[in-house]
mmCIF file of C-alpha atoms in Angstrom:
data_model
loop_
_atom_site.group_PDB
_atom_site.id
_atom_site.type_symbol
_atom_site.label_atom_id
_atom_site.label_comp_id
_atom_site.label_asym_id
_atom_site.label_seq_id
_atom_site.Cartn_x
_atom_site.Cartn_y
_atom_site.Cartn_z
ATOM 1 C CA MET Q 43 67.214 -103.892 -39.584
ATOM 2 C CA GLN Q 44 67.781 -102.955 -36.025
ATOM 3 C CA LYS Q 45 67.281 -99.308 -36.702
ATOM 4 C CA LYS Q 46 63.927 -99.928 -38.365
ATOM 5 C CA ILE Q 47 62.809 -101.839 -35.426
ATOM 6 C CA ILE Q 48 63.889 -98.976 -33.042
ATOM 7 C CA ALA Q 49 62.099 -96.326 -35.415
ATOM 8 C CA LEU Q 50 58.881 -98.433 -35.396
ATOM 9 C CA ALA Q 51 58.976 -98.828 -31.532
ATOM 10 C CA VAL Q 52 59.524 -95.073 -31.193
ATOM 11 C CA ALA Q 53 56.596 -94.137 -33.634
ATOM 12 C CA SER Q 54 54.415 -96.699 -31.716
ATOM 13 C CA LEU Q 55 55.107 -95.074 -28.322
ATOM 14 C CA ALA Q 56 54.590 -91.644 -29.812
ATOM 15 C CA SER Q 57 51.137 -92.633 -31.400
ATOM 16 C CA GLY Q 58 50.173 -94.259 -27.979
ATOM 17 C CA ALA Q 59 51.154 -90.944 -26.192
ATOM 18 C CA ALA Q 60 49.251 -88.868 -28.522
ATOM 19 C CA LEU Q 61 46.071 -91.026 -28.407
ATOM 20 C CA ALA Q 62 46.027 -90.923 -24.425
ATOM 21 C CA GLN Q 63 46.628 -87.159 -24.265
ATOM 22 C CA THR Q 64 43.253 -85.505 -24.749
ATOM 23 C CA ASN Q 65 39.768 -86.960 -25.234
ATOM 24 C CA VAL Q 66 38.203 -84.292 -27.552
ATOM 25 C CA THR Q 67 34.455 -84.132 -28.348
ATOM 26 C CA VAL Q 68 33.123 -82.193 -31.113
ATOM 27 C CA TYR Q 69 29.428 -80.900 -30.430
ATOM 28 C CA GLY Q 70 26.948 -78.106 -31.526
ATOM 29 C CA ILE Q 71 23.604 -76.921 -32.505
ATOM 30 C CA ALA Q 72 22.121 -75.942 -35.734
ATOM 31 C CA ASP Q 73 18.806 -73.924 -35.244
ATOM 32 C CA ALA Q 74 16.926 -71.900 -37.795
ATOM 33 C CA GLY Q 75 13.193 -70.778 -38.153
ATOM 34 C CA TYR Q 76 10.809 -68.464 -39.808
ATOM 35 C CA ILE Q 77 9.837 -65.233 -37.878
ATOM 36 C CA TYR Q 78 7.398 -62.516 -38.618
ATOM 37 C CA SER Q 79 7.098 -59.507 -36.642
ATOM 38 C CA THR Q 80 5.120 -56.276 -36.824
ATOM 39 C CA GLY Q 81 4.695 -53.185 -34.677
ATOM 40 C CA GLY Q 82 3.591 -49.523 -34.333
ATOM 41 C CA THR Q 83 5.840 -46.679 -35.283
ATOM 42 C CA PRO Q 84 6.831 -43.637 -33.127
ATOM 43 C CA PRO Q 85 5.098 -40.404 -33.783
ATOM 44 C CA LEU Q 86 5.999 -38.580 -37.289
ATOM 45 C CA VAL Q 87 7.106 -42.108 -38.596
ATOM 46 C CA ASN Q 88 4.416 -43.401 -41.061
ATOM 47 C CA GLY Q 89 3.247 -47.145 -41.482
ATOM 48 C CA THR Q 90 4.412 -49.964 -39.323
ATOM 49 C CA TYR Q 91 7.630 -51.767 -38.680
ATOM 50 C CA THR Q 92 7.713 -55.197 -40.297
ATOM 51 C CA PHE Q 93 10.179 -58.178 -40.457
ATOM 52 C CA SER Q 94 9.576 -61.404 -42.518
ATOM 53 C CA GLY Q 95 12.311 -63.808 -42.861
ATOM 54 C CA ILE Q 96 14.535 -66.589 -41.864
ATOM 55 C CA GLN Q 97 16.689 -66.284 -38.630
ATOM 56 C CA SER Q 98 19.345 -68.646 -36.875
ATOM 57 C CA GLY Q 99 19.248 -69.602 -33.158
ATOM 58 C CA LEU Q 100 15.583 -68.639 -32.386
ATOM 59 C CA LEU Q 101 15.184 -71.513 -29.685
ATOM 60 C CA SER Q 102 18.965 -71.980 -29.006
ATOM 61 C CA GLY Q 103 22.001 -70.257 -30.520
ATOM 62 C CA SER Q 104 23.596 -72.211 -33.418
ATOM 63 C CA ARG Q 105 27.063 -73.110 -32.561
ATOM 64 C CA ILE Q 106 30.000 -75.305 -33.110
ATOM 65 C CA GLY Q 107 32.436 -76.510 -30.213
ATOM 66 C CA PHE Q 108 35.367 -78.553 -29.134
ATOM 67 C CA LYS Q 109 35.884 -79.627 -25.722
ATOM 68 C CA GLY Q 110 38.292 -82.049 -24.066
ATOM 69 C CA GLU Q 111 40.352 -83.159 -21.048
ATOM 70 C CA GLU Q 112 43.381 -84.985 -20.059
ATOM 71 C CA ALA Q 113 43.788 -86.819 -16.976
ATOM 72 C CA LEU Q 114 46.888 -85.531 -14.945
ATOM 73 C CA GLY Q 115 46.818 -88.058 -12.049
ATOM 74 C CA ASN Q 116 45.519 -87.806 -8.553
ATOM 75 C CA GLY Q 117 41.998 -86.864 -9.651
ATOM 76 C CA LEU Q 118 43.302 -83.720 -11.537
ATOM 77 C CA LYS Q 119 42.491 -82.953 -15.290
ATOM 78 C CA ALA Q 120 43.253 -80.462 -17.797
ATOM 79 C CA ILE Q 121 40.087 -79.180 -19.560
ATOM 80 C CA PHE Q 122 39.325 -76.844 -22.515
ATOM 81 C CA THR Q 123 36.533 -75.599 -24.488
ATOM 82 C CA LEU Q 124 36.393 -73.703 -27.852
ATOM 83 C CA GLU Q 125 32.835 -72.816 -28.820
ATOM 84 C CA TYR Q 126 31.982 -70.538 -31.816
ATOM 85 C CA SER Q 127 28.607 -68.967 -32.773
ATOM 86 C CA LEU Q 128 27.156 -69.794 -36.246
ATOM 87 C CA THR Q 129 24.476 -67.650 -38.039
ATOM 88 C CA ILE Q 130 23.380 -70.271 -40.296
ATOM 89 C CA ASP Q 131 20.762 -68.128 -42.182
ATOM 90 C CA ASN Q 132 23.357 -65.629 -43.612
ATOM 91 C CA ASN Q 133 26.921 -67.131 -43.051
ATOM 92 C CA THR Q 134 28.252 -64.925 -40.280
ATOM 93 C CA GLY Q 135 30.197 -66.310 -37.415
ATOM 94 C CA ILE Q 136 32.525 -68.970 -38.496
ATOM 95 C CA GLY Q 137 32.823 -68.975 -42.378
ATOM 96 C CA SER Q 138 32.369 -65.309 -42.610
ATOM 97 C CA THR Q 139 35.099 -62.594 -43.284
ATOM 98 C CA GLY Q 140 34.419 -61.249 -39.913
ATOM 99 C CA GLY Q 141 36.685 -63.885 -38.036
ATOM 100 C CA LEU Q 142 35.807 -66.108 -35.104
ATOM 101 C CA ASN Q 143 32.731 -65.308 -33.177
ATOM 102 C CA ALA Q 144 33.502 -66.930 -29.910
ATOM 103 C CA ARG Q 145 30.906 -67.932 -27.340
ATOM 104 C CA GLN Q 146 33.223 -69.251 -25.075
ATOM 105 C CA GLN Q 147 36.888 -70.426 -25.159
ATOM 106 C CA PHE Q 148 38.813 -71.284 -22.096
ATOM 107 C CA VAL Q 149 41.689 -73.626 -20.629
ATOM 108 C CA GLY Q 150 41.722 -74.741 -17.057
ATOM 109 C CA LEU Q 151 42.336 -77.429 -14.466
ATOM 110 C CA SER Q 152 39.676 -79.543 -12.697
ATOM 111 C CA SER Q 153 39.549 -81.589 -9.613
ATOM 112 C CA ASP Q 154 36.218 -83.474 -8.502
ATOM 113 C CA LYS Q 155 37.260 -82.673 -4.860
ATOM 114 C CA LEU Q 156 38.728 -79.096 -5.062
ATOM 115 C CA GLY Q 157 36.715 -77.614 -7.983
ATOM 116 C CA THR Q 158 37.846 -76.011 -11.372
ATOM 117 C CA VAL Q 159 39.806 -72.995 -12.330
ATOM 118 C CA ALA Q 160 39.783 -71.808 -15.760
ATOM 119 C CA LEU Q 161 41.086 -68.864 -18.015
ATOM 120 C CA GLY Q 162 39.598 -67.288 -21.094
ATOM 121 C CA ARG Q 163 36.184 -66.062 -22.384
ATOM 122 C CA GLN Q 164 33.660 -67.543 -20.111
ATOM 123 C CA TYR Q 165 30.170 -67.327 -18.763
ATOM 124 C CA SER Q 166 29.089 -65.108 -15.905
ATOM 125 C CA PRO Q 167 27.017 -66.897 -13.208
ATOM 126 C CA GLY Q 168 23.942 -64.711 -14.583
ATOM 127 C CA TYR Q 169 23.878 -66.622 -17.908
ATOM 128 C CA LEU Q 170 23.285 -70.204 -16.389
ATOM 129 C CA ALA Q 171 21.011 -68.717 -13.690
ATOM 130 C CA THR Q 172 18.685 -67.128 -16.237
ATOM 131 C CA VAL Q 173 18.539 -70.167 -18.423
ATOM 132 C CA ASN Q 174 17.867 -72.382 -15.397
ATOM 133 C CA ASN Q 175 14.696 -70.465 -14.526
ATOM 134 C CA ASP Q 176 13.230 -69.639 -18.034
ATOM 135 C CA PRO Q 177 10.413 -71.540 -19.528
ATOM 136 C CA PHE Q 178 12.201 -71.355 -23.086
ATOM 137 C CA GLY Q 179 15.797 -72.102 -21.512
ATOM 138 C CA GLY Q 180 16.925 -68.689 -22.517
ATOM 139 C CA ALA Q 181 15.569 -68.434 -26.187
ATOM 140 C CA ALA Q 182 16.346 -65.183 -28.022
ATOM 141 C CA PHE Q 183 12.430 -64.475 -28.252
ATOM 142 C CA GLU Q 184 11.592 -65.095 -24.623
ATOM 143 C CA PRO Q 185 10.676 -61.980 -22.795
ATOM 144 C CA GLN Q 186 13.124 -62.069 -19.977
ATOM 145 C CA SER Q 187 15.928 -62.777 -22.352
ATOM 146 C CA PHE Q 188 15.378 -59.969 -24.886
ATOM 147 C CA LEU Q 189 14.092 -57.564 -22.278
ATOM 148 C CA SER Q 190 17.262 -57.976 -19.947
ATOM 149 C CA ALA Q 191 19.513 -57.888 -23.046
ATOM 150 C CA GLN Q 192 18.055 -54.745 -24.763
ATOM 151 C CA ALA Q 193 18.242 -52.781 -21.096
ATOM 152 C CA GLY Q 194 22.023 -53.542 -21.261
ATOM 153 C CA ASN Q 195 22.104 -55.758 -18.248
ATOM 154 C CA THR Q 196 24.576 -58.528 -17.844
ATOM 155 C CA ILE Q 197 22.260 -61.053 -15.999
ATOM 156 C CA THR Q 198 20.968 -62.356 -19.141
ATOM 157 C CA PRO Q 199 21.205 -65.528 -21.299
ATOM 158 C CA ASN Q 200 22.984 -63.399 -23.938
ATOM 159 C CA SER Q 201 26.378 -62.146 -25.211
ATOM 160 C CA ALA Q 202 26.665 -59.624 -22.333
ATOM 161 C CA ALA Q 203 27.033 -62.535 -19.909
ATOM 162 C CA ARG Q 204 30.077 -63.839 -21.610
ATOM 163 C CA TRP Q 205 33.204 -62.068 -20.241
ATOM 164 C CA ASP Q 206 36.533 -61.791 -21.806
ATOM 165 C CA ASN Q 207 39.925 -61.967 -19.895
ATOM 166 C CA ALA Q 208 38.249 -63.850 -17.365
ATOM 167 C CA VAL Q 209 39.400 -66.264 -14.391
ATOM 168 C CA THR Q 210 36.913 -68.307 -12.873
ATOM 169 C CA TYR Q 211 36.437 -70.697 -9.937
ATOM 170 C CA THR Q 212 33.789 -73.259 -9.988
ATOM 171 C CA SER Q 213 33.383 -75.351 -6.751
ATOM 172 C CA PRO Q 214 32.497 -79.058 -6.615
ATOM 173 C CA ASN Q 215 28.825 -80.173 -6.105
ATOM 174 C CA TRP Q 216 28.139 -80.242 -2.426
ATOM 175 C CA SER Q 217 24.907 -82.137 -1.929
ATOM 176 C CA GLY Q 218 23.259 -80.040 -4.742
ATOM 177 C CA PHE Q 219 24.887 -76.531 -4.094
ATOM 178 C CA THR Q 220 27.607 -75.234 -6.667
ATOM 179 C CA ALA Q 221 29.285 -71.878 -6.352
ATOM 180 C CA LYS Q 222 31.054 -69.800 -8.978
ATOM 181 C CA ALA Q 223 33.136 -66.773 -8.969
ATOM 182 C CA ILE Q 224 34.456 -64.824 -11.952
ATOM 183 C CA TYR Q 225 36.623 -61.814 -12.491
ATOM 184 C CA GLY Q 226 37.216 -60.356 -16.038
ATOM 185 C CA PHE Q 227 40.128 -58.069 -16.410
ATOM 186 C CA GLY Q 228 39.052 -54.711 -18.103
ATOM 187 C CA GLU Q 229 42.403 -54.423 -19.878
ATOM 188 C CA SER Q 230 41.175 -50.849 -20.767
ATOM 189 C CA SER Q 231 43.373 -49.018 -23.310
ATOM 190 C CA LEU Q 232 41.392 -45.980 -23.816
ATOM 191 C CA GLY Q 233 43.808 -43.223 -24.529
ATOM 192 C CA GLY Q 234 46.694 -45.776 -23.761
ATOM 193 C CA TYR Q 235 47.313 -48.101 -20.767
ATOM 194 C CA ASN Q 236 48.952 -45.171 -18.946
ATOM 195 C CA ASN Q 237 45.669 -43.476 -18.712
ATOM 196 C CA ALA Q 238 43.489 -46.161 -17.376
ATOM 197 C CA SER Q 239 43.352 -47.809 -13.843
ATOM 198 C CA THR Q 240 43.832 -51.795 -13.849
ATOM 199 C CA SER Q 241 40.246 -51.922 -12.467
ATOM 200 C CA ASP Q 242 38.713 -49.823 -15.098
ATOM 201 C CA ASN Q 243 35.824 -51.796 -16.984
ATOM 202 C CA GLY Q 244 36.666 -54.879 -15.002
ATOM 203 C CA LYS Q 245 33.813 -57.100 -13.865
ATOM 204 C CA PHE Q 246 33.297 -59.292 -10.856
ATOM 205 C CA ALA Q 247 30.372 -61.868 -9.932
ATOM 206 C CA LEU Q 248 29.464 -64.398 -7.390
ATOM 207 C CA GLY Q 249 26.764 -67.024 -7.996
ATOM 208 C CA GLY Q 250 25.253 -69.956 -6.177
ATOM 209 C CA ASN Q 251 23.074 -72.594 -7.555
ATOM 210 C CA TYR Q 252 21.204 -75.246 -5.364
ATOM 211 C CA ALA Q 253 19.584 -78.169 -7.539
ATOM 212 C CA ASN Q 254 18.025 -81.014 -5.865
ATOM 213 C CA GLY Q 255 15.285 -83.092 -7.253
ATOM 214 C CA PRO Q 256 12.557 -80.887 -8.502
ATOM 215 C CA LEU Q 257 13.746 -77.698 -6.897
ATOM 216 C CA ASN Q 258 16.387 -75.209 -8.256
ATOM 217 C CA ILE Q 259 17.385 -71.965 -6.878
ATOM 218 C CA ASP Q 260 19.900 -69.359 -8.104
ATOM 219 C CA LEU Q 261 21.273 -66.239 -6.541
ATOM 220 C CA VAL Q 262 23.789 -64.030 -8.309
ATOM 221 C CA TYR Q 263 25.607 -60.848 -7.803
ATOM 222 C CA GLN Q 264 27.480 -59.052 -10.589
ATOM 223 C CA THR Q 265 29.321 -55.622 -10.810
ATOM 224 C CA ARG Q 266 30.898 -53.773 -13.692
ATOM 225 C CA GLN Q 267 33.856 -51.821 -12.262
ATOM 226 C CA ASN Q 268 34.694 -48.251 -13.050
ATOM 227 C CA VAL Q 269 32.681 -48.146 -16.229
ATOM 228 C CA ILE Q 270 34.572 -45.872 -18.834
ATOM 229 C CA THR Q 271 33.356 -45.554 -22.444
ATOM 230 C CA THR Q 272 35.360 -42.632 -23.689
ATOM 231 C CA PHE Q 273 38.767 -40.981 -23.508
ATOM 232 C CA PRO Q 274 39.224 -38.386 -22.057
ATOM 233 C CA THR Q 275 36.816 -39.533 -19.393
ATOM 234 C CA LEU Q 276 33.757 -37.502 -19.582
ATOM 235 C CA PRO Q 277 32.162 -36.306 -16.207
ATOM 236 C CA GLY Q 278 29.697 -38.913 -14.983
ATOM 237 C CA GLN Q 279 31.651 -41.809 -15.890
ATOM 238 C CA GLY Q 280 33.959 -44.314 -13.865
ATOM 239 C CA ASN Q 281 31.307 -45.500 -11.477
ATOM 240 C CA ASP Q 282 30.312 -48.990 -10.997
ATOM 241 C CA ILE Q 283 27.150 -50.741 -12.367
ATOM 242 C CA ASN Q 284 25.922 -53.297 -9.753
ATOM 243 C CA GLU Q 285 23.272 -56.118 -10.449
ATOM 244 C CA GLY Q 286 21.409 -58.830 -8.312
ATOM 245 C CA TYR Q 287 19.274 -61.789 -9.133
ATOM 246 C CA ILE Q 288 17.112 -64.302 -7.527
ATOM 247 C CA GLY Q 289 15.481 -67.141 -9.536
ATOM 248 C CA ALA Q 290 13.695 -70.373 -8.729
ATOM 249 C CA SER Q 291 11.991 -73.252 -10.249
ATOM 250 C CA TYR Q 292 9.980 -76.188 -9.084
ATOM 251 C CA ASP Q 293 8.835 -79.289 -11.115
ATOM 252 C CA PHE Q 294 5.382 -80.705 -10.035
ATOM 253 C CA LYS Q 295 5.711 -83.137 -12.940
ATOM 254 C CA MET Q 296 2.171 -81.983 -14.179
ATOM 255 C CA VAL Q 297 3.638 -78.433 -14.540
ATOM 256 C CA LYS Q 298 6.866 -76.866 -13.950
ATOM 257 C CA ILE Q 299 6.915 -73.359 -12.611
ATOM 258 C CA MET Q 300 9.506 -70.652 -12.496
ATOM 259 C CA GLY Q 301 10.168 -67.004 -11.810
ATOM 260 C CA SER Q 302 12.801 -64.631 -11.341
ATOM 261 C CA TYR Q 303 13.673 -60.892 -10.055
ATOM 262 C CA GLN Q 304 16.608 -58.793 -10.931
ATOM 263 C CA GLN Q 305 17.763 -55.175 -10.463
ATOM 264 C CA GLN Q 306 20.431 -53.046 -12.027
ATOM 265 C CA ASN Q 307 21.794 -50.046 -10.167
ATOM 266 C CA ASP Q 308 23.886 -47.742 -12.452
ATOM 267 C CA LYS Q 309 25.928 -45.246 -10.527
ATOM 268 C CA ASN Q 310 26.948 -43.425 -13.616
ATOM 269 C CA ALA Q 311 25.286 -40.281 -14.964
ATOM 270 C CA VAL Q 312 23.290 -42.323 -17.575
ATOM 271 C CA ASN Q 313 21.638 -43.937 -14.684
ATOM 272 C CA LEU Q 314 20.373 -47.058 -16.482
ATOM 273 C CA ASP Q 315 18.522 -48.175 -13.294
ATOM 274 C CA ASN Q 316 15.940 -51.052 -14.004
ATOM 275 C CA THR Q 317 14.123 -54.093 -12.741
ATOM 276 C CA VAL Q 318 13.295 -57.183 -14.523
ATOM 277 C CA TRP Q 319 10.988 -59.779 -13.295
ATOM 278 C CA GLN Q 320 9.239 -62.837 -15.013
ATOM 279 C CA LEU Q 321 7.100 -65.846 -14.372
ATOM 280 C CA GLY Q 322 6.659 -68.834 -16.407
ATOM 281 C CA ALA Q 323 5.394 -72.269 -16.810
ATOM 282 C CA VAL Q 324 6.233 -75.625 -18.735
ATOM 283 C CA ILE Q 325 3.280 -78.046 -19.054
ATOM 284 C CA PRO Q 326 4.131 -81.375 -20.449
ATOM 285 C CA VAL Q 327 1.868 -82.757 -23.298
ATOM 286 C CA MET Q 328 1.721 -86.297 -24.396
ATOM 287 C CA ALA Q 329 4.973 -88.137 -24.302
ATOM 288 C CA ALA Q 330 7.500 -85.536 -26.070
ATOM 289 C CA SER Q 331 5.652 -82.241 -26.169
ATOM 290 C CA ALA Q 332 5.205 -79.342 -23.861
ATOM 291 C CA ILE Q 333 3.350 -75.873 -23.896
ATOM 292 C CA ARG Q 334 5.489 -73.123 -22.591
ATOM 293 C CA VAL Q 335 4.426 -69.730 -21.185
ATOM 294 C CA GLY Q 336 6.153 -66.652 -19.992
ATOM 295 C CA TYR Q 337 5.613 -63.123 -18.935
ATOM 296 C CA ALA Q 338 8.077 -60.529 -18.060
ATOM 297 C CA GLN Q 339 8.306 -56.893 -17.352
ATOM 298 C CA LEU Q 340 11.128 -54.340 -17.642
ATOM 299 C CA GLU Q 341 10.757 -51.421 -15.248
ATOM 300 C CA TRP Q 342 12.899 -48.213 -15.624
ATOM 301 C CA ASP Q 343 13.718 -45.905 -12.820
ATOM 302 C CA GLN Q 344 15.897 -43.373 -14.705
ATOM 303 C CA GLY Q 345 14.205 -40.155 -13.517
ATOM 304 C CA LYS Q 346 10.808 -38.287 -13.498
ATOM 305 C CA TYR Q 347 10.965 -36.878 -17.119
ATOM 306 C CA LEU Q 348 13.173 -39.704 -18.671
ATOM 307 C CA LEU Q 349 12.866 -43.593 -18.663
ATOM 308 C CA ASN Q 350 10.435 -44.300 -16.037
ATOM 309 C CA ASN Q 351 7.887 -46.749 -17.578
ATOM 310 C CA SER Q 352 7.754 -50.243 -18.234
ATOM 311 C CA SER Q 353 7.871 -52.732 -21.158
ATOM 312 C CA GLN Q 354 5.769 -55.947 -20.704
ATOM 313 C CA SER Q 355 5.839 -59.198 -22.862
ATOM 314 C CA ALA Q 356 4.140 -62.535 -22.755
ATOM 315 C CA ALA Q 357 5.171 -65.527 -24.838
ATOM 316 C CA LEU Q 358 3.376 -68.873 -25.673
ATOM 317 C CA GLY Q 359 5.214 -71.589 -27.291
ATOM 318 C CA TRP Q 360 5.047 -75.242 -28.186
ATOM 319 C CA THR Q 361 7.983 -77.671 -28.511
ATOM 320 C CA THR Q 362 7.928 -81.391 -29.817
ATOM 321 C CA ASP Q 363 10.881 -83.454 -29.472
ATOM 322 C CA MET Q 364 10.984 -85.617 -32.396
ATOM 323 C CA SER Q 365 14.207 -87.303 -31.017
ATOM 324 C CA LYS Q 366 16.712 -86.822 -28.387
ATOM 325 C CA ARG Q 367 18.493 -84.335 -30.458
ATOM 326 C CA THR Q 368 15.706 -82.835 -32.729
ATOM 327 C CA THR Q 369 13.037 -80.357 -31.671
ATOM 328 C CA LEU Q 370 10.362 -78.704 -33.649
ATOM 329 C CA TYR Q 371 8.883 -75.500 -32.108
ATOM 330 C CA ALA Q 372 6.615 -72.627 -32.752
ATOM 331 C CA GLY Q 373 5.613 -69.536 -30.592
ATOM 332 C CA TYR Q 374 3.868 -66.068 -30.417
ATOM 333 C CA VAL Q 375 5.230 -63.113 -28.584
ATOM 334 C CA TRP Q 376 3.338 -59.960 -27.658
ATOM 335 C CA THR Q 377 5.046 -56.739 -26.414
ATOM 336 C CA LYS Q 378 3.897 -53.547 -25.132
ATOM 337 C CA ASN Q 379 6.143 -50.477 -24.657
ATOM 338 C CA ASP Q 380 4.936 -47.527 -22.515
ATOM 339 C CA ASN Q 381 5.640 -44.131 -23.580
ATOM 340 C CA HIS Q 382 8.531 -43.334 -21.283
ATOM 341 C CA SER Q 383 10.142 -46.717 -21.913
ATOM 342 C CA THR Q 384 12.428 -48.223 -24.365
ATOM 343 C CA GLY Q 385 11.208 -49.722 -27.572
ATOM 344 C CA ASN Q 386 11.744 -53.315 -27.085
ATOM 345 C CA GLY Q 387 10.718 -56.503 -28.991
ATOM 346 C CA PRO Q 388 12.121 -59.729 -29.924
ATOM 347 C CA VAL Q 389 13.266 -58.750 -33.356
ATOM 348 C CA ALA Q 390 15.852 -55.901 -33.611
ATOM 349 C CA GLY Q 391 14.297 -52.647 -35.105
ATOM 350 C CA ILE Q 392 10.787 -53.864 -34.312
ATOM 351 C CA GLY Q 393 9.703 -51.923 -31.372
ATOM 352 C CA ALA Q 394 9.032 -48.192 -30.226
ATOM 353 C CA PRO Q 395 8.089 -46.299 -27.096
ATOM 354 C CA GLY Q 396 4.378 -46.112 -26.706
ATOM 355 C CA GLU Q 397 3.686 -48.833 -29.120
ATOM 356 C CA SER Q 398 2.935 -52.720 -29.286
ATOM 357 C CA ASN Q 399 4.365 -55.233 -31.432
ATOM 358 C CA ASN Q 400 3.592 -58.903 -32.270
ATOM 359 C CA THR Q 401 5.798 -61.723 -33.358
ATOM 360 C CA PHE Q 402 5.112 -65.168 -34.831
ATOM 361 C CA LEU Q 403 7.683 -67.920 -35.394
ATOM 362 C CA ALA Q 404 8.461 -71.476 -36.037
ATOM 363 C CA GLY Q 405 11.672 -73.494 -36.429
ATOM 364 C CA LEU Q 406 13.662 -76.502 -36.043
ATOM 365 C CA ARG Q 407 16.692 -77.313 -33.553
ATOM 366 C CA HIS Q 408 18.950 -80.051 -34.013
ATOM 367 C CA SER Q 409 21.883 -80.765 -31.574
ATOM 368 C CA PHE Q 410 24.892 -82.930 -32.073
#
């Protein structure tokens, strides 16, 4: 009898400890819509490029995540986040045979007074900066979003701004100002680790955000170090790619305006120097709807006879919040590519140098 009582007491204590360990939250987004896109083809290619179908993650990337924290005492907490991409239209991401498709996954320590240090796959400062100053919140079809991504920039609200093997420091909020630093180890093994420097393909960034009342300002600097893509290293590789960004928004209540300017300086032989700038506005309509407009240009500076023209795009959208978690949306995107530019467009494969394309979309986003 005494042994049973002791066993029950031990089990009770273990159960209580387990319950007190970590407070875990499950969250996510399910987003899908219909999209139709058509555009001109390059010379010697007959017809037009056309896509018509259902796509996941038009307004926000579909995902499922788990995050939690454990109080360690003296204001210190252990934290973690495991967040994975879902492509709900065709079963890629989690549920496919391709394995996990992580958006972010990290573990760290956080203090209200000292800030947060974390290790794992994490967002660079450029990700949140571009989302903060974008009329569509970094949506896949928004001009700044797909132009920066298709130019190969890492200051973008897309996967290139998620860095592997990263250590980050995020400061506390000092009267509206927050700073973030990140370093992603390249861990390059091209030709074996003995043939690579520890800094090859590493990434470093600093970002500052000031958000106070209606005003938001972001400054970001990011660099890719000793960029090497082949082994043996070919001539013209092994140099840095530097990026800078400034963005701001101001909410006048009747309209919220925003804009950003960013540059990439590629010191390698491919010389993918470019500038992306954008302007946008969000206009509230009735109680729960908004008109969203955005315009952006991608301007190349590769050389006289190479990429030296621009791609420009404008988007017009409508969103309606049916509840705190469910949003209906629709939009139209126009894109024009000059002759000596890249063939850009919000749908992969629709877009050619010297040609325009038009995209229509509508969908539903639900968060939980």
